[in-house]
CSV table of C-alpha atoms and ligand atoms in Angstrom, one decimal:
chain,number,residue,atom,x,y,z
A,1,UNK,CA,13.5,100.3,131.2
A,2,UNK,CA,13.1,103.9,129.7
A,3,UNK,CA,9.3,104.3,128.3
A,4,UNK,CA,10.5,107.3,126.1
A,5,UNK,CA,13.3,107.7,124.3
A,6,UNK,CA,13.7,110.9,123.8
A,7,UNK,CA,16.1,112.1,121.1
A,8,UNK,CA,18.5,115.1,121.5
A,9,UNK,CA,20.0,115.0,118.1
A,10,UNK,CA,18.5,117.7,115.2
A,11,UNK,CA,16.2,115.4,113.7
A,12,UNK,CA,14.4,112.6,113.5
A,13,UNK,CA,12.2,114.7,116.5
A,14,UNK,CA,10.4,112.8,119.6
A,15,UNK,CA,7.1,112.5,117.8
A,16,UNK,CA,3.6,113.3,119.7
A,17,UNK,CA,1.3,110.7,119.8
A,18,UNK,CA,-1.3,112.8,117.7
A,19,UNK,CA,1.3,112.5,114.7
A,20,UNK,CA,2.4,108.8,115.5
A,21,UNK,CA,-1.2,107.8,115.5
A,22,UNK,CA,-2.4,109.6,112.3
A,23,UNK,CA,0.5,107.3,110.3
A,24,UNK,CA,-1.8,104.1,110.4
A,25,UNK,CA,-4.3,105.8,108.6
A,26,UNK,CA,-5.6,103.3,105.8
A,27,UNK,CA,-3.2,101.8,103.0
A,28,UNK,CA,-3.4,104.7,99.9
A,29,UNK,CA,-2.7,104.5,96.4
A,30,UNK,CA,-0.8,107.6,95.5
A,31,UNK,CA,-3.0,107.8,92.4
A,32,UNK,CA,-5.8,108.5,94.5
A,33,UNK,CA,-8.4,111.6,95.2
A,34,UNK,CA,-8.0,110.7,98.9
A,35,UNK,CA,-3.9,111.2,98.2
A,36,UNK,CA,-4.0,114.2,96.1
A,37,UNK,CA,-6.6,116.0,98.9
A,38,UNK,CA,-3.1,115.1,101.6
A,39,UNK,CA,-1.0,116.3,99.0
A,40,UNK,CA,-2.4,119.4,99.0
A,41,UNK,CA,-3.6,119.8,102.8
A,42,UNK,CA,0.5,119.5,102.9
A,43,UNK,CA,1.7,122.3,100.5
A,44,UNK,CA,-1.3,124.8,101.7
A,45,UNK,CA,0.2,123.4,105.7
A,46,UNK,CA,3.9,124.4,104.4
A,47,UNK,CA,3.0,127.7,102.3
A,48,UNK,CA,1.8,129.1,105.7
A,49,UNK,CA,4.3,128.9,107.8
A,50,UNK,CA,5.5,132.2,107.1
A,51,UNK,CA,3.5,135.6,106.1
A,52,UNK,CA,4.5,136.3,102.6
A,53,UNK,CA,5.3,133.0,101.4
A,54,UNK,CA,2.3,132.0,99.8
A,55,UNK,CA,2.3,135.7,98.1
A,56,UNK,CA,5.0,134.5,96.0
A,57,UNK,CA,5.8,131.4,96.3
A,58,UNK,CA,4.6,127.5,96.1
A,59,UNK,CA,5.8,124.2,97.8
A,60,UNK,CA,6.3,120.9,96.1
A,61,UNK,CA,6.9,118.1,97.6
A,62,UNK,CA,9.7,115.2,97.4
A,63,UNK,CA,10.3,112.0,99.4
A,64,UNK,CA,13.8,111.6,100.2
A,65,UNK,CA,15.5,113.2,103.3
A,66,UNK,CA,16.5,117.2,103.8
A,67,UNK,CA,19.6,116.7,101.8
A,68,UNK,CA,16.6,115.4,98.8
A,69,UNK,CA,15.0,119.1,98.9
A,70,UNK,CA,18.4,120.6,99.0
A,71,UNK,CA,19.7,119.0,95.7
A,72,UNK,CA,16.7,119.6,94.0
A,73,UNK,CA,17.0,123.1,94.6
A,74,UNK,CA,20.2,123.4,93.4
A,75,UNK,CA,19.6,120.9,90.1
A,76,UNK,CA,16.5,122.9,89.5
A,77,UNK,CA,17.6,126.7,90.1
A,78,UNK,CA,21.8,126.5,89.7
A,79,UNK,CA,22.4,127.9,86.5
A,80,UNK,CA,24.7,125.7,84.1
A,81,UNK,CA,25.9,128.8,82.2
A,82,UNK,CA,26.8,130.9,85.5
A,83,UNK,CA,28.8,130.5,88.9
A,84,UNK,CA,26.7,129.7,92.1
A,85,UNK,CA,28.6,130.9,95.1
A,86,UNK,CA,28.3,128.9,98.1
A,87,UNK,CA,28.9,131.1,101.3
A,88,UNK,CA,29.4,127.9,103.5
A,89,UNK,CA,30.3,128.3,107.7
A,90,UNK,CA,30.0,124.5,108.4
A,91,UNK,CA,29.2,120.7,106.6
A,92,UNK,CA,26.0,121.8,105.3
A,93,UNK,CA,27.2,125.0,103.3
A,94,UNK,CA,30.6,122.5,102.5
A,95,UNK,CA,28.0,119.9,101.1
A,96,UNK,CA,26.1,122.3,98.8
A,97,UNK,CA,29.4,122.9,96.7
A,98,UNK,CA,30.1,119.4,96.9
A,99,UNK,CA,26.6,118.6,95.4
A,100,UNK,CA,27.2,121.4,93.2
A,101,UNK,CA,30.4,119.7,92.1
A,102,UNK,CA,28.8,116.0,91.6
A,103,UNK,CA,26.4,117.8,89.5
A,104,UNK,CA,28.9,120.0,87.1
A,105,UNK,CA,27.5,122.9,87.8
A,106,UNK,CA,30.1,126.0,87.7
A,107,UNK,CA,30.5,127.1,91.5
A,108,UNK,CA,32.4,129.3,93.9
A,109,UNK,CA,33.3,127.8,97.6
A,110,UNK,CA,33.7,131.1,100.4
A,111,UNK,CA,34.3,128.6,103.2
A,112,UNK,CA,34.5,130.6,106.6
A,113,UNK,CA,35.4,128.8,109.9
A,114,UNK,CA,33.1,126.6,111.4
A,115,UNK,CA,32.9,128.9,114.3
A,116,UNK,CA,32.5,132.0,112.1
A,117,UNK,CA,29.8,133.9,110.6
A,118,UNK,CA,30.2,134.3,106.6
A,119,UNK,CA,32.0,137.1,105.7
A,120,UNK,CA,29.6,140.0,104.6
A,121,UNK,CA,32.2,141.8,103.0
A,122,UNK,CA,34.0,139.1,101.1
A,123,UNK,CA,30.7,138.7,99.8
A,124,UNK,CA,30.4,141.8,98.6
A,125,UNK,CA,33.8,141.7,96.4
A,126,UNK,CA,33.2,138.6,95.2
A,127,UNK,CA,29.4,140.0,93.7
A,128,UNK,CA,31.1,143.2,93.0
A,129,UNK,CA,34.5,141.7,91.2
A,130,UNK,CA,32.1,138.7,89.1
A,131,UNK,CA,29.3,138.8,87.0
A,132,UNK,CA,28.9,135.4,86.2
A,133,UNK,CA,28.2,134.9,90.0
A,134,UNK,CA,24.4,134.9,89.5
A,135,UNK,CA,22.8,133.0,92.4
A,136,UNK,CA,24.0,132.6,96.0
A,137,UNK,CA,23.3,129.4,98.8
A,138,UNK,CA,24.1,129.8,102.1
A,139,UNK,CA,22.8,127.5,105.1
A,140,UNK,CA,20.2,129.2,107.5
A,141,UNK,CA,20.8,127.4,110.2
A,142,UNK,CA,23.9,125.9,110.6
A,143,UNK,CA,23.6,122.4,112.1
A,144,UNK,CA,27.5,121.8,112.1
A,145,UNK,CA,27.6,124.1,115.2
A,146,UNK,CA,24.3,126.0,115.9
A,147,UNK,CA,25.0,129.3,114.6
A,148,UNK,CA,21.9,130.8,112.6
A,149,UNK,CA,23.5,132.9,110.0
A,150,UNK,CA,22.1,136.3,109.8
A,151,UNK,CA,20.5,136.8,106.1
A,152,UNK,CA,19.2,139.9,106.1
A,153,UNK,CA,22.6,141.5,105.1
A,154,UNK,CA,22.9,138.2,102.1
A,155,UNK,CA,20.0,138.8,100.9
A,156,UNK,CA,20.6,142.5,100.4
A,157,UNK,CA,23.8,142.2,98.4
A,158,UNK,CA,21.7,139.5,96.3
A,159,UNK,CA,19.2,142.1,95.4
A,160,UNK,CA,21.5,144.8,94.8
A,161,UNK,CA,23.2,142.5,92.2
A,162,UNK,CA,20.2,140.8,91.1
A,163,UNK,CA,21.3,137.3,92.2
A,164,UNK,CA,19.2,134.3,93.1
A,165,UNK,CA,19.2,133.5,96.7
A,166,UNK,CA,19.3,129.9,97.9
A,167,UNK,CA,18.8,128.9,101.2
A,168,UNK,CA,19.5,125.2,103.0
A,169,UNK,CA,16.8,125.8,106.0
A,170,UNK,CA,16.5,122.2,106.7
A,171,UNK,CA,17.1,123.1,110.5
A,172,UNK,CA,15.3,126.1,110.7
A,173,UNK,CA,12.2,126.4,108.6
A,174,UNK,CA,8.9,126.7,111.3
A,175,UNK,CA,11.0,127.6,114.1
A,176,UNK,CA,13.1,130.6,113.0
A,177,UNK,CA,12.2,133.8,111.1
A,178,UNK,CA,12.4,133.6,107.4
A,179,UNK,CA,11.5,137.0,105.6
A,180,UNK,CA,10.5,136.2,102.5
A,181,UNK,CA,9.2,139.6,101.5
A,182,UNK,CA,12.5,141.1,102.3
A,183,UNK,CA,15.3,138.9,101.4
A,184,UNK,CA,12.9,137.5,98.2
A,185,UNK,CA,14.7,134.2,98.2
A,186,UNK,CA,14.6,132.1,95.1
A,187,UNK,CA,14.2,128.8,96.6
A,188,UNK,CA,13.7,127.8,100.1
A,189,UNK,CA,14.5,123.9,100.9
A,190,UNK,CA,13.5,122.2,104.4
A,191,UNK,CA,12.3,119.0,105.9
A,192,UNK,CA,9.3,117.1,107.6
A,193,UNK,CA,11.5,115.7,110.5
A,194,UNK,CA,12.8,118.9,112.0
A,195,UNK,CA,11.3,122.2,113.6
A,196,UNK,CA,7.8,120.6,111.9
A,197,UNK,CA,7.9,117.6,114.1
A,198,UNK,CA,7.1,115.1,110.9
A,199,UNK,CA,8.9,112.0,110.5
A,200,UNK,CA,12.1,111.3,108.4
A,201,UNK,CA,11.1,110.7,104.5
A,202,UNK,CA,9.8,113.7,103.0
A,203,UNK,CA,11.2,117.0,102.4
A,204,UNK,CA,10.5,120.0,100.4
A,205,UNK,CA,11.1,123.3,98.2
A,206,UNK,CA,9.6,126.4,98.7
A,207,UNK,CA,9.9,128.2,95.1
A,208,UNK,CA,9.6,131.4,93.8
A,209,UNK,CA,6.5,130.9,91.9
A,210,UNK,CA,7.4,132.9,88.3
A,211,UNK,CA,10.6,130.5,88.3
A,212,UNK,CA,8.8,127.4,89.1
A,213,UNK,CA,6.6,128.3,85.9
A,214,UNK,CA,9.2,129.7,83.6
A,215,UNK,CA,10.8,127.2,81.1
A,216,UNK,CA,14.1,127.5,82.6
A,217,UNK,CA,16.9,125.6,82.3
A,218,UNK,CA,16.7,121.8,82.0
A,219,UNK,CA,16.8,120.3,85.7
A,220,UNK,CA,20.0,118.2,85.7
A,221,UNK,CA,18.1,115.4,87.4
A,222,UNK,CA,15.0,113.4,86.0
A,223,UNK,CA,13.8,112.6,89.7
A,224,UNK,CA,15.1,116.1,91.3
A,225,UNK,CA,13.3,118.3,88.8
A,226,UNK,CA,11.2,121.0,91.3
A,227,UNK,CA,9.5,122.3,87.8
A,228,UNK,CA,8.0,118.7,87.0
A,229,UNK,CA,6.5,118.5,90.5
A,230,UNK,CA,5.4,121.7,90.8
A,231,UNK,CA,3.4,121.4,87.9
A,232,UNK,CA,1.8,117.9,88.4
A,233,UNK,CA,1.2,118.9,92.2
A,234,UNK,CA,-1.2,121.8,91.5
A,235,UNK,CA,-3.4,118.9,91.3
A,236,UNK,CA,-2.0,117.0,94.4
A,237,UNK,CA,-0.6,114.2,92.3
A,238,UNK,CA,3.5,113.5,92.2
A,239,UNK,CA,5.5,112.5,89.4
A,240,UNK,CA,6.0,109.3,91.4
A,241,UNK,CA,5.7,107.5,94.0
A,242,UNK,CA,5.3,109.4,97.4
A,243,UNK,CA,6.0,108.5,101.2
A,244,UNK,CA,2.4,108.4,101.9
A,245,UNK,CA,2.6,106.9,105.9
A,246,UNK,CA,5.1,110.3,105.9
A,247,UNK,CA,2.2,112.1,104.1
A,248,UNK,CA,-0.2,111.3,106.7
A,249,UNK,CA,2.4,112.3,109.4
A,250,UNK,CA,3.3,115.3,107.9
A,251,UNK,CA,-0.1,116.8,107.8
A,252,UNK,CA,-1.1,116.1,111.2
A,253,UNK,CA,2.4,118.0,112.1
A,254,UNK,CA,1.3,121.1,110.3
A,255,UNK,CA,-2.2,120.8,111.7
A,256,UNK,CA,-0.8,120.4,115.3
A,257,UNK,CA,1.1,123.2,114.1
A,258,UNK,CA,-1.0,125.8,113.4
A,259,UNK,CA,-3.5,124.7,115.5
A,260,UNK,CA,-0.8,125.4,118.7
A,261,UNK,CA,0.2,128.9,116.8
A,262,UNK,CA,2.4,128.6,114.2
A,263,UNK,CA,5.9,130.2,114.1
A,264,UNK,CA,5.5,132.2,116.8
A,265,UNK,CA,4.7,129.4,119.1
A,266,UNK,CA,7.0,127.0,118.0
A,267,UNK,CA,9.7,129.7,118.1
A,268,UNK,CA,9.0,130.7,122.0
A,269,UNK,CA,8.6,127.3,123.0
A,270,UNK,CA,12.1,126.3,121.4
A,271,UNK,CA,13.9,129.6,122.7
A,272,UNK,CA,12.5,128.6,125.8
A,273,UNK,CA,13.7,125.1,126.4
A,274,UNK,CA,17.4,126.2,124.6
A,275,UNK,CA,17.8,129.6,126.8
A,276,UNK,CA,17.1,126.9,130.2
A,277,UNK,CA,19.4,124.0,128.4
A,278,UNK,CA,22.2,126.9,127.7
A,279,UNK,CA,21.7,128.5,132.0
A,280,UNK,CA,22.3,125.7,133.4
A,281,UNK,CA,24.6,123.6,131.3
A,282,UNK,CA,27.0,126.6,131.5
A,283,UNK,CA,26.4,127.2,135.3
A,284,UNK,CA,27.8,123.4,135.8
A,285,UNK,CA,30.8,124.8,133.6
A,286,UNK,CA,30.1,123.0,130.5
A,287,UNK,CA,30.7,125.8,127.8
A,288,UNK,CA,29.4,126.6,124.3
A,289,UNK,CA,30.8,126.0,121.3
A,290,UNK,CA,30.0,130.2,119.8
A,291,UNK,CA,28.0,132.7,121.4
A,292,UNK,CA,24.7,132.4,122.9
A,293,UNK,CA,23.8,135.1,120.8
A,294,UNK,CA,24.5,133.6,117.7
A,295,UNK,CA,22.6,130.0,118.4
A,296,UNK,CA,20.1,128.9,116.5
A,297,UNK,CA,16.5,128.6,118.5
A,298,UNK,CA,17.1,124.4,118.5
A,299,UNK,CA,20.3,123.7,119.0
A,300,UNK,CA,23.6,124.0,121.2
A,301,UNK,CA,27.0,122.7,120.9
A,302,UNK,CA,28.8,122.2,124.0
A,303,UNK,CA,32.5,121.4,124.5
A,304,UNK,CA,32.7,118.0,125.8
A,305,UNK,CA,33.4,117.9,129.8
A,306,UNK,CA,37.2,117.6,131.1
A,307,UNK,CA,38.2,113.7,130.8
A,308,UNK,CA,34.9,112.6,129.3
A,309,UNK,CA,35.0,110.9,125.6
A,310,UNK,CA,31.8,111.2,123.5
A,311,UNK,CA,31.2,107.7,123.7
A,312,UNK,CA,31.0,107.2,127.3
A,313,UNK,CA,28.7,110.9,127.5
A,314,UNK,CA,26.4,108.9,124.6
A,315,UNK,CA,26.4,105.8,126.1
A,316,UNK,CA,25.0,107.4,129.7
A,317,UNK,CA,22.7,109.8,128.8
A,318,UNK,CA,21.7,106.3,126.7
A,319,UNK,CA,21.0,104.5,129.6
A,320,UNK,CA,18.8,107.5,131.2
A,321,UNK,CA,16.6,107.6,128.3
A,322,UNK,CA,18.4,110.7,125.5
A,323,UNK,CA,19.9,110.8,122.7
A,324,UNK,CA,22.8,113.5,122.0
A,325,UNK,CA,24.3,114.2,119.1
A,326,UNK,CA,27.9,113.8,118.0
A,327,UNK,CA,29.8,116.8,116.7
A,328,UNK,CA,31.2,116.5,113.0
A,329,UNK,CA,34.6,116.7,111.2
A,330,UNK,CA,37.3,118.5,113.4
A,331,UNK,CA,34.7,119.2,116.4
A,332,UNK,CA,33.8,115.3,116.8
A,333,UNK,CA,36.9,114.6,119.6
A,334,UNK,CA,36.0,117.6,122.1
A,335,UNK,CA,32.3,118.5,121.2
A,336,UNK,CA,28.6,117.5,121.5
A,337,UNK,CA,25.6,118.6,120.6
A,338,UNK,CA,21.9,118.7,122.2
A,339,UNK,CA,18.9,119.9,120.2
A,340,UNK,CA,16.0,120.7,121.6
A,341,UNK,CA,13.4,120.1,118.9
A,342,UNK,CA,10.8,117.8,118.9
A,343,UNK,CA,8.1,116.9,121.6
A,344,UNK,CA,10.0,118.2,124.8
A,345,UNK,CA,8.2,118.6,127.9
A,346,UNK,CA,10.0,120.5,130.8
A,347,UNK,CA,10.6,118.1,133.2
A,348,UNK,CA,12.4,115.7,130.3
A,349,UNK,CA,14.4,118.7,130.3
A,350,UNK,CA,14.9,119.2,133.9
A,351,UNK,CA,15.6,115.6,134.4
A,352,UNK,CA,18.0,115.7,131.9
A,353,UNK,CA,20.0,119.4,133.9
A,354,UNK,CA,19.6,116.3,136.7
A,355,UNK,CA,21.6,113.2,134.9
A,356,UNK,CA,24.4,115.9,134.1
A,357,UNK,CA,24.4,117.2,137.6
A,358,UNK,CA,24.3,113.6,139.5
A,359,UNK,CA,26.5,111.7,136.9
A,360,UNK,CA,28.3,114.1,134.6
A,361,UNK,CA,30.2,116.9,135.9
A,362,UNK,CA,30.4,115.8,139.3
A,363,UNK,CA,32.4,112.4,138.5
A,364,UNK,CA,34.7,111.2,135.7
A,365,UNK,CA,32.9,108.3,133.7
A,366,UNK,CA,32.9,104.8,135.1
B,401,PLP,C1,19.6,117.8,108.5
B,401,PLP,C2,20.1,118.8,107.5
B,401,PLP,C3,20.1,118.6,106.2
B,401,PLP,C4,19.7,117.3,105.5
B,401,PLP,O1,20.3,116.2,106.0
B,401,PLP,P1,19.6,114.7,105.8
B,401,PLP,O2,20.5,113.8,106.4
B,401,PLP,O3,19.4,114.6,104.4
B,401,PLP,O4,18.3,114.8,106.5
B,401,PLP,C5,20.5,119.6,105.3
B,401,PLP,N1,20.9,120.8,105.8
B,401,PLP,C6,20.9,121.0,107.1
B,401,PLP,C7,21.4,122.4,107.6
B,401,PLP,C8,20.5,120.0,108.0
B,401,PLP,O5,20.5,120.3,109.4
């Protein structure tokens, strides 16, 4: 029935042809000049994204999903000898403790409410109060409800305590602003099949360089260990075997990318589609989860409309060709989510305003 499938949920993205096509490329040996050359088309692609970056810091490159990246950040950079506090507002800050805790690494959970921002000030006596907080992770942009968190204030206290500054910006990274000249973060981690418009199977770090090269601790993982493939991917080779149909993907993303405008573009187009989702969603009375103000660029959580379940919301926008997203933990029963990432045109957009008006709000589900 449907031709196009498009998917509402915050990765995997609708892919463009361009990128779907470039995946059957020839069969590669990851051992190969013709792999290495990707390789690096990729990190150079990924070190561009934002002005600064490439000043001070390098990519490397994993396969394994977003959550891949973000434990490799914190095996790599999470000190064994010291606390890492997690300023967590949702799953994803929740998860980097619990990673922290799988991994016996000495950490500090300041858990806000989901609907919250983190709490500047808390932060501030915790730094203040404990010395052997010496590194920080926070999410950007919190997928758990939409809200990007704010990280200029963070990433102050971090410098005026010399503290490392993790971020989680598997959501966010190419579609929001990420100052790396200001807040100086440590580590950056983010994904191919987000705001890059890449497909699910690679993800990666974005490292300050002088820690990338520094001795350091031992990584507390053999295969999550940013400082081995840092190193061997200078020459575009991995420690092993990579996604390479991902590869192929991946830089055809970045070259569609750049080619369009970069983070600017993607940015306005995003804030575009969301700010038109958000107008007329909430003039048919469907309301948001936290201020408009304090969504992210790509995503909205709406409460769920009076009498319908997810399910039955799923299962119709199903049948009309979307994919939304359920809401997690405590949310899940009266919440939904739509991102709008991914190869959107405006009339799948309008058409969708048109499935909510025709068979959502104006009738309880059959
Ligand atoms: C998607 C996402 C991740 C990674 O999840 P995967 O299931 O491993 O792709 C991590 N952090 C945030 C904020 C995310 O949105």
């Amino acid at each position: 029935m449907m031709d196009r499938v498009l998917l509402l949920n915050p990765g995997p993205v609708t892919l463009t042809e361009r990128v779907r096509q470039a995946m059957l490329a020839p069969d590669l040996c990851h051992r190969e000049p013709e792999f290495a050359d990707l390789t690096r088309d990729i990190l150079a692609g990924l070190e561009q994204v934002y002005p600064d970056c490439a000043q001070t810091h390098d990519a490397a490159l994993l396969t394994g999903s977003g959550s891949a990246a973000v434990e490799a950040m914190l095996q790599t950079f999470a000190p064994a000898d010291a606390t890492t506090l997690v300023v967590a507002n949702g799953i994803y800050g929740e998860r980097m403790a619990a990673m922290l805790q799988a991994m016996h690494r000495p950490c500090r959970l300041l858990a806000a409410p989901w609907e919250a921002a983190p709490d500047l000030s808390a932060v501030a006596t915790l730094l203040q109060q404990h010395d052997d907080i010496r590194t920080l992770a926070v999410v950007h942009h919190e997928t758990t409800t939409g809200r990007l968190n704010r990280l200029d204030g963070l990433a102050s206290l971090c410098r005026q305590h010399q503290v490392d500054l993790l971020v989680d910006a598997v959501s966010s990274f190419g579609a929001e602003a990420l100052d790396f000249a200001a807040w100086q973060p440590a580590a950056v981690a983010g994904s191919a099949n987000k705001c890059l418009h890449g497909v699910p199977g690679l993800s990666f770090v974005l490292g300050r360089r002088t820690l990338l090269q520094a001795p350091g601790q031992a990584a507390g993982s053999l295969y999550l260990d940013l400082r081995r493939y840092h190193a061997e991917q200078r020459n575009g080779f991995s420690p092993f075997t990579q996604a390479v149909q991902a590869a192929y993907a991946l830089r055809e993303a970045l070259h569609e990318y750049h080619e369009a405008g970069g983070m600017r573009a993607r940015h306005a187009r995003y804030a575009a589609l969301a700010a038109h989702i958000r107008e007329h969603m909430q003039a048919m009375g469907l309301r948001l989860l936290i201020d408009e103000q304090d969504c992210s660029c790509c995503l909205s959580t709406f409460h769920l409309p009076p009498s319908w379940s997810y399910r039955d919301l799923h299962d119709l926008l199903r049948s009309e060709g979307y994919v939304i997203y359920a809401a997690q933990g405590r949310l899940q029963p009266s919440f939904f989510r739509i991102a709008n990432m991914g190869d959107l045109r405006d009339a799948d957009i309008d058409r969708l305003l048109e499935v909510f008006r025709r068979r959502v709000v104006s009738r309880a589900p059959q």
